[in-house]
CSV table of C-alpha atoms in Angstrom, one decimal:
chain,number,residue,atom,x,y,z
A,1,UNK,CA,0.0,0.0,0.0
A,2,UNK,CA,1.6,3.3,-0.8
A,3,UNK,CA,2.3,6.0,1.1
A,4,UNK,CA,0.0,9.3,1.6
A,5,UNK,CA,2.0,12.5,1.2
A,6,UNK,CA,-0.2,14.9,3.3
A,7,UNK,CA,1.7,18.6,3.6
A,8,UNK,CA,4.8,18.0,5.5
A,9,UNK,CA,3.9,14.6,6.9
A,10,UNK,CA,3.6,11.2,5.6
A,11,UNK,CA,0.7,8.6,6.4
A,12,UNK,CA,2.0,4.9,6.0
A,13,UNK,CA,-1.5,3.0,5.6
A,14,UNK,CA,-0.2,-0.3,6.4
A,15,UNK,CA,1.9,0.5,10.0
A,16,UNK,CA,-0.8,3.9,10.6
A,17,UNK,CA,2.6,6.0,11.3
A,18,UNK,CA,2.5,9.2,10.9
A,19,UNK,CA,5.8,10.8,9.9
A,20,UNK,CA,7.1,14.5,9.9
A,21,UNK,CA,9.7,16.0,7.6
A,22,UNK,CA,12.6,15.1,10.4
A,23,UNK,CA,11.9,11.4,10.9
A,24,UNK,CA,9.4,11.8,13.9
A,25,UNK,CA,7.1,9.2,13.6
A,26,UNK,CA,3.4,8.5,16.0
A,27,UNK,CA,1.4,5.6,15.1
A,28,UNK,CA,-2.2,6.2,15.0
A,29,UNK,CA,-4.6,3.4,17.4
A,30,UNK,CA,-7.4,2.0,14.7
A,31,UNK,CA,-10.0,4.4,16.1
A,32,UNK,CA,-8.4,7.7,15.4
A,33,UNK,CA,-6.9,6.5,12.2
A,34,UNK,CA,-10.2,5.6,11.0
A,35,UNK,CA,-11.4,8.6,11.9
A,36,UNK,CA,-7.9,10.8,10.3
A,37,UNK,CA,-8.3,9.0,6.9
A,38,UNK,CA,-12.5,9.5,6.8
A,39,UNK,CA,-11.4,13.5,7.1
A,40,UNK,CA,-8.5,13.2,4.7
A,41,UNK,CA,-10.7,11.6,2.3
A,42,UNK,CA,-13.4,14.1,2.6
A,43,UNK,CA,-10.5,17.1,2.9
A,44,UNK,CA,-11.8,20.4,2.3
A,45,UNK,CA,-15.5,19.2,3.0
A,46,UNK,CA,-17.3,18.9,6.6
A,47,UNK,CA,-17.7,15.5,7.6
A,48,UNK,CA,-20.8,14.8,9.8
A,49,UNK,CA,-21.0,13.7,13.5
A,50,UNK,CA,-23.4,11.0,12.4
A,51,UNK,CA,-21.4,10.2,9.4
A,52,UNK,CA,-18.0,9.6,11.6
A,53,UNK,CA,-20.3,7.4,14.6
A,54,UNK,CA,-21.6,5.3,10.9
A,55,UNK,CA,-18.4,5.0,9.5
A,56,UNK,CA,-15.8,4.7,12.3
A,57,UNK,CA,-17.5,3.5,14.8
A,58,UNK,CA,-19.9,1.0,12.7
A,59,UNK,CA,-23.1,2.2,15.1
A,60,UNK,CA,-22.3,1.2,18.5
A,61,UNK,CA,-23.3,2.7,21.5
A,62,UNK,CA,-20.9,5.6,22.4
A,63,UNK,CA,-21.2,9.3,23.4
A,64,UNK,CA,-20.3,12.6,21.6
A,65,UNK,CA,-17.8,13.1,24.5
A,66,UNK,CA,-16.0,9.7,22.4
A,67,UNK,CA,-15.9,11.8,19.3
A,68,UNK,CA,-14.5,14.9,21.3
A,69,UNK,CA,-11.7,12.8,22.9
A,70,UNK,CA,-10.5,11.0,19.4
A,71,UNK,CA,-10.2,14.4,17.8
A,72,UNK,CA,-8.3,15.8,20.3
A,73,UNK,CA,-5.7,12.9,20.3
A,74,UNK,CA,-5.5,14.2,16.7
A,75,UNK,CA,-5.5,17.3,17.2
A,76,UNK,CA,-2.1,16.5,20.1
A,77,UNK,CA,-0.4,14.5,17.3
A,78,UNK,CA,-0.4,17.2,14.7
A,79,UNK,CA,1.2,19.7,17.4
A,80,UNK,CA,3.7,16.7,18.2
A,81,UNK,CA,4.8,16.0,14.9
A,82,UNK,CA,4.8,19.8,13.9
A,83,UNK,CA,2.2,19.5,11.3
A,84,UNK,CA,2.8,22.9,8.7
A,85,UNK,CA,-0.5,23.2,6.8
A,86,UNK,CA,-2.8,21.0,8.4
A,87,UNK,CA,-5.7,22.2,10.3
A,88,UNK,CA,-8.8,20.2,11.8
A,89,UNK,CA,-11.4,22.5,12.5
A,90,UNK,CA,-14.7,21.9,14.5
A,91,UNK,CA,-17.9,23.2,12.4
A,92,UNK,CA,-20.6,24.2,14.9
A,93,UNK,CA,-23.0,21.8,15.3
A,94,UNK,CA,-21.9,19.9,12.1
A,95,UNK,CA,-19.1,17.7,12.6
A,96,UNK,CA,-15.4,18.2,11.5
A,97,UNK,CA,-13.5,19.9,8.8
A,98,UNK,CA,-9.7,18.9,7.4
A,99,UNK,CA,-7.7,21.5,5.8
A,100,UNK,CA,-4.2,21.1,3.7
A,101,UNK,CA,-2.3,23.6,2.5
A,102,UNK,CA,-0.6,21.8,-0.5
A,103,UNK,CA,2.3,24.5,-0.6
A,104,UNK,CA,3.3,23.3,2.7
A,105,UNK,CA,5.0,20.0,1.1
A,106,UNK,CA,6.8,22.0,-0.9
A,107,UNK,CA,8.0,24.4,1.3
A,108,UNK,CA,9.2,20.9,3.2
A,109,UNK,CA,10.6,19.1,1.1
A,110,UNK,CA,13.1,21.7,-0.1
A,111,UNK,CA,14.0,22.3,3.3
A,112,UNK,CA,15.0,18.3,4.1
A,113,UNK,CA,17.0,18.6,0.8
A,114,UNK,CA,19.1,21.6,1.5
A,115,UNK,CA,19.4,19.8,5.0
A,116,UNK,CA,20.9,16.9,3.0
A,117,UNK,CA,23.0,19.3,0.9
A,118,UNK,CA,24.3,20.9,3.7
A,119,UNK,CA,25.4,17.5,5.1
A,120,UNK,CA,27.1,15.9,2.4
A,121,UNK,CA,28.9,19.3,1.4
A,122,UNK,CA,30.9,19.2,5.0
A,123,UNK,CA,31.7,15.5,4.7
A,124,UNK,CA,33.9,16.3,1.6
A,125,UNK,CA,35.7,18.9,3.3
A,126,UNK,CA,36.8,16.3,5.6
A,127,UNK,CA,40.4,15.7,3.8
A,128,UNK,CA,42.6,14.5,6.4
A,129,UNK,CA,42.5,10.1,6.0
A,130,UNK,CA,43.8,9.3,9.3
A,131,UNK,CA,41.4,11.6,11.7
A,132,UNK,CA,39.0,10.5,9.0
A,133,UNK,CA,39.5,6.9,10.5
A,134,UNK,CA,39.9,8.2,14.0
A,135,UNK,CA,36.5,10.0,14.1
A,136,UNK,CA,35.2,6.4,12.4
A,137,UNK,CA,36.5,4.4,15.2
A,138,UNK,CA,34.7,6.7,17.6
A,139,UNK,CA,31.6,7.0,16.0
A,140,UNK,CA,31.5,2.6,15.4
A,141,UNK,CA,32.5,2.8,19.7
A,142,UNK,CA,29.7,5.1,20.2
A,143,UNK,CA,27.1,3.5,18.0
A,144,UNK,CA,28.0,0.2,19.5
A,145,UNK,CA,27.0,1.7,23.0
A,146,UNK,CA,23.8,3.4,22.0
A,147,UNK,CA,22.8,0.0,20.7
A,148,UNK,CA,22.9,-1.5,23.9
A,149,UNK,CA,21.4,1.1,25.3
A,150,UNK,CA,18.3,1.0,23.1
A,151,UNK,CA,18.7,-2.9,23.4
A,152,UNK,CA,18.2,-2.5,27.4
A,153,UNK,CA,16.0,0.2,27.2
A,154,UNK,CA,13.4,-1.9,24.8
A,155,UNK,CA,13.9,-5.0,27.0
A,156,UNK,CA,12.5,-2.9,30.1
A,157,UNK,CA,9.8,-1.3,28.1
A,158,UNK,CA,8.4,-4.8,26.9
A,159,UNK,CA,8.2,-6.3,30.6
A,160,UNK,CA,6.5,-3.1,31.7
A,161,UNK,CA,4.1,-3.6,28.8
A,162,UNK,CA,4.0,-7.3,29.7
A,163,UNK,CA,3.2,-6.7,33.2
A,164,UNK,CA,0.3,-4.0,32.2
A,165,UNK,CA,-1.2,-6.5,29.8
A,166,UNK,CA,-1.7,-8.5,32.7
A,167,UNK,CA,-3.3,-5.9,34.7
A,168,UNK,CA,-5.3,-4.8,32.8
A,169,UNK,CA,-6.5,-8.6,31.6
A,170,UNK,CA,-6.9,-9.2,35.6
A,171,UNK,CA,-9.1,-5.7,36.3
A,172,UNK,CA,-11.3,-6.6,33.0
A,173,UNK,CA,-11.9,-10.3,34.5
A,174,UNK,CA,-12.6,-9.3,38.0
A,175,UNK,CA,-14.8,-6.5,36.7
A,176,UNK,CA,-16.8,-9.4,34.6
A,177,UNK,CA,-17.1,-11.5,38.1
A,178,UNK,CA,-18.5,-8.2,39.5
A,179,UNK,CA,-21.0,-7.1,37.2
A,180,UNK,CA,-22.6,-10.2,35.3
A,181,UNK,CA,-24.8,-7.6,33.6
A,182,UNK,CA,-23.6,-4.4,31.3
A,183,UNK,CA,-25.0,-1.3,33.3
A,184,UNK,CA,-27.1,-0.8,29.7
A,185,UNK,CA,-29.0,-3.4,30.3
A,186,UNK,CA,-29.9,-2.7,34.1
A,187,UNK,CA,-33.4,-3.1,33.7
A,188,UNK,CA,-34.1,-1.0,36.9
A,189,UNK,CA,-32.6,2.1,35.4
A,190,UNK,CA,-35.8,2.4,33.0
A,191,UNK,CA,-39.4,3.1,32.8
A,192,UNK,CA,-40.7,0.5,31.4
A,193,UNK,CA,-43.5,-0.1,29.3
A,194,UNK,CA,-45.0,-3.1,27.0
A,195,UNK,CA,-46.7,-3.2,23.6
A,196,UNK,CA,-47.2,-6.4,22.0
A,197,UNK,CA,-44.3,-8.9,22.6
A,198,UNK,CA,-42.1,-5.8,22.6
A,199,UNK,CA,-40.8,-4.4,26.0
A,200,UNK,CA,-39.5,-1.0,26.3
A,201,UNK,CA,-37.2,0.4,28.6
A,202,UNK,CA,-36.3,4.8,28.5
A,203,UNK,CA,-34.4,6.5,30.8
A,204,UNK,CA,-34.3,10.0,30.2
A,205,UNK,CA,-30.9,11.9,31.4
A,206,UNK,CA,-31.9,15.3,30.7
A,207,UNK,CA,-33.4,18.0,32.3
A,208,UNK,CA,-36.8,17.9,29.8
A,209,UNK,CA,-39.7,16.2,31.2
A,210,UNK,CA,-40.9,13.1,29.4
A,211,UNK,CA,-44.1,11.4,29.9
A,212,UNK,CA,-44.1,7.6,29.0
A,213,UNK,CA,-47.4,7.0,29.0
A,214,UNK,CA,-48.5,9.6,26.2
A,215,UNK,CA,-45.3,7.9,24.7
A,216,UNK,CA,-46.8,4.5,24.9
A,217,UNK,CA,-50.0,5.8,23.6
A,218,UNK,CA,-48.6,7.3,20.5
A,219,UNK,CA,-46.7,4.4,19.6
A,220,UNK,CA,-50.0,2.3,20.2
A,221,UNK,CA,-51.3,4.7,17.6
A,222,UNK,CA,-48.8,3.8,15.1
A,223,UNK,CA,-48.1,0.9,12.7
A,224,UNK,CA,-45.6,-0.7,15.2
A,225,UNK,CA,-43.8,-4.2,13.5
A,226,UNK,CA,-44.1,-6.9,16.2
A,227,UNK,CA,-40.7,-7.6,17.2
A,228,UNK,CA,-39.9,-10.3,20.3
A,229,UNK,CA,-37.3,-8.0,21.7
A,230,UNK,CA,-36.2,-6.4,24.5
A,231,UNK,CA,-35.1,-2.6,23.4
A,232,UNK,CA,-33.5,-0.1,25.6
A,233,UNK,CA,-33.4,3.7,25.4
A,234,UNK,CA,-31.0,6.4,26.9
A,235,UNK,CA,-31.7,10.1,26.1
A,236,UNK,CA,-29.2,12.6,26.8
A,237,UNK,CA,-28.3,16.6,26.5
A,238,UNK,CA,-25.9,17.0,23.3
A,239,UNK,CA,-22.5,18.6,24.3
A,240,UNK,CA,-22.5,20.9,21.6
A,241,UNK,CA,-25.7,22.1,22.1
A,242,UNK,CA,-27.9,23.1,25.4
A,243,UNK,CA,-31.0,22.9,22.9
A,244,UNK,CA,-30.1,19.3,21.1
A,245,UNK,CA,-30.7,16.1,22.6
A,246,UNK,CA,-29.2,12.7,21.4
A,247,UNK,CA,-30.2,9.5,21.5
A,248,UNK,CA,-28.1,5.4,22.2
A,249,UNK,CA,-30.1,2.5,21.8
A,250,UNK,CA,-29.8,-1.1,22.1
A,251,UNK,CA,-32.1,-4.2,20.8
A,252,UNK,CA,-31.9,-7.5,22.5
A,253,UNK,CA,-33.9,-10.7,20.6
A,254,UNK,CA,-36.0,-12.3,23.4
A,255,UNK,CA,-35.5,-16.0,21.4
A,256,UNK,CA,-32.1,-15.8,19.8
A,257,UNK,CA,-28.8,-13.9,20.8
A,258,UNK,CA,-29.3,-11.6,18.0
A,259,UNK,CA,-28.6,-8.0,19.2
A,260,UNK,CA,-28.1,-4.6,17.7
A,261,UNK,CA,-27.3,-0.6,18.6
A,262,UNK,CA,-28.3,2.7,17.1
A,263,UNK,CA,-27.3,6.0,17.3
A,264,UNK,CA,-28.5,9.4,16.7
A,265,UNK,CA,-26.7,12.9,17.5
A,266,UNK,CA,-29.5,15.0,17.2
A,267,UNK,CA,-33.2,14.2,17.9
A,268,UNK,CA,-36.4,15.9,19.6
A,269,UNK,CA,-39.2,14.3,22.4
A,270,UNK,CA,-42.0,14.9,19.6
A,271,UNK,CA,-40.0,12.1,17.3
A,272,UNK,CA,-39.1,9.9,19.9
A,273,UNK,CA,-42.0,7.7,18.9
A,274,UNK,CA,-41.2,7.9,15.2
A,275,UNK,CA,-37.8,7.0,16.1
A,276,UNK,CA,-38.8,4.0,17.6
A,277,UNK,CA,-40.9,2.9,14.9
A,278,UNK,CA,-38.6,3.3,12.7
A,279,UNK,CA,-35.5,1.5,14.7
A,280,UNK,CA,-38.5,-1.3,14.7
A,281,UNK,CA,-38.5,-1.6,11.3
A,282,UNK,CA,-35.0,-1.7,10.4
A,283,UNK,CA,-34.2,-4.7,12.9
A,284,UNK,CA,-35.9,-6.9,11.0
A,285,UNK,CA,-33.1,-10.1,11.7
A,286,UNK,CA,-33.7,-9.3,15.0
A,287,UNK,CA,-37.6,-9.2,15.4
A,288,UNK,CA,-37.9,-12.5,12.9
């Protein structure tokens, strides 16, 4: 897979490394270089808080905050690598925005070859055979040393990284001992209600009131598919807006492990039952 050229850094799609013009190199976690190469193919163009939650994170169940933190981890490894002509902009209650200034890469590369220039232009002044070897000797001595160094120093880092693994693998099984039950599905959380074979369970995190039986009433009203499914609602306040609400859902088969999650950044209480209905008709492999 070739290599991206993006102003004066360089994307290697099969290692996700970013490097700068000086030999700096980050390597991107799948997440946020999902989410980097989504904006670099749409560069120029806003990209969509929906369409990043679709494409990146293939509709599970996660929060704007997510989003927030992803971009900022971007954001911190642009600023590390010294990024000249790259810009990721938020657009107000849109999504994202990646700008490049091509005449950056220019402007780069001609300073790495001067650089070289530079380099090799002092190395032939360097007349003088016997210091020549001298200043070899020492150099070979020195390299030697750093090697060992690295060699010790990459030894250490792979036990501490060992001996993380295997905290973190001990907290994630004693937290599974714990809690049996993802806090989504803690069926105590909700109001519940039932339609059908269909049971519903909203919890409402925001400040707006929400009544659940005018909910229930309205969705009796409508042409509700009959699903055998558990299916779970949480509403919360949008962080980029005080007026916006969003939405995470989760559908449980009652007669199969089938399961699935939705999304949606930016909904109203009047839809909620619409939403529903139409979440209804799109789990069809779930409902059967």
């Amino acid at each position: 897979m070739k290599k991206i050229i993006i102003a004066n850094l360089t994307l290697d799609p099969e290692t996700r490394t970013l490097i700068n013009h000086v030999g700096q190199t980050i390597i991107l976690r799948p997440l946020p270089y999902n989410v980097f190469t989504l904006l670099l193919e749409q560069k120029g163009q806003s990209v969509s808080r929906d369409q990043l939650f679709n494409k990146c994170w293939e509709g599970s169940v996660v929060t704007d905050q997510a989003l927030t933190n992803v971009i900022s981890g971007l954001r911190q490894n642009l600023t590390q690598l010294q990024a000249n002509g790259i810009t990721l902009k938020t657009v107000s209650k849109i999504g994202y925005l990646l700008t490049i200034d091509e005449e950056a890469s220019v402007t780069s590369h001609q300073e790495k070859t001067n650089e070289l220039s530079s380099k090799e232009s002092n190395n032939t002044q360097m007349a003088d055979p016997a210091l020549n070897h001298n200043k070899k000797a020492v150099m070979e001595d020195a390299l030697v040393s750093v090697h060992q160094h690295i060699s010790v120093q990459r030894f250490i880092a792979s036990v501490l990284i060992t001996l993380c693994l295997l905290i973190a693998i001990g907290g994630v099984y004693w937290y599974g001992k714990a809690s049996s039950i993802p806090h989504f599905l803690v069926k105590s959380d909700y109001q519940h209600f039932e339609i059908s074979n269909t049971d519903f369970y909203l919890l409402n995190k925001t400040k707006e009131s929400m009544n659940v039986t005018e909910i229930k009433s309205q969705l009796e009203s409508l042409p509700l598919t009959t699903c055998h499914a558990d299916m779970y609602i949480r509403i919360y306040r949008s962080v980029y807006d005080d007026d916006i609400y969003s939405l995470k859902g989760y559908m449980m088969a009652k007669n199969s492990h089938r399961n699935g999650n939705y999304t949606l950044s930016q909904f109203s209480f009047d839809e909620l039952p619409i939403v529903i209905t139409e979440a209804l008709k799109r789990a069809k492999r779930i409902c059967e």
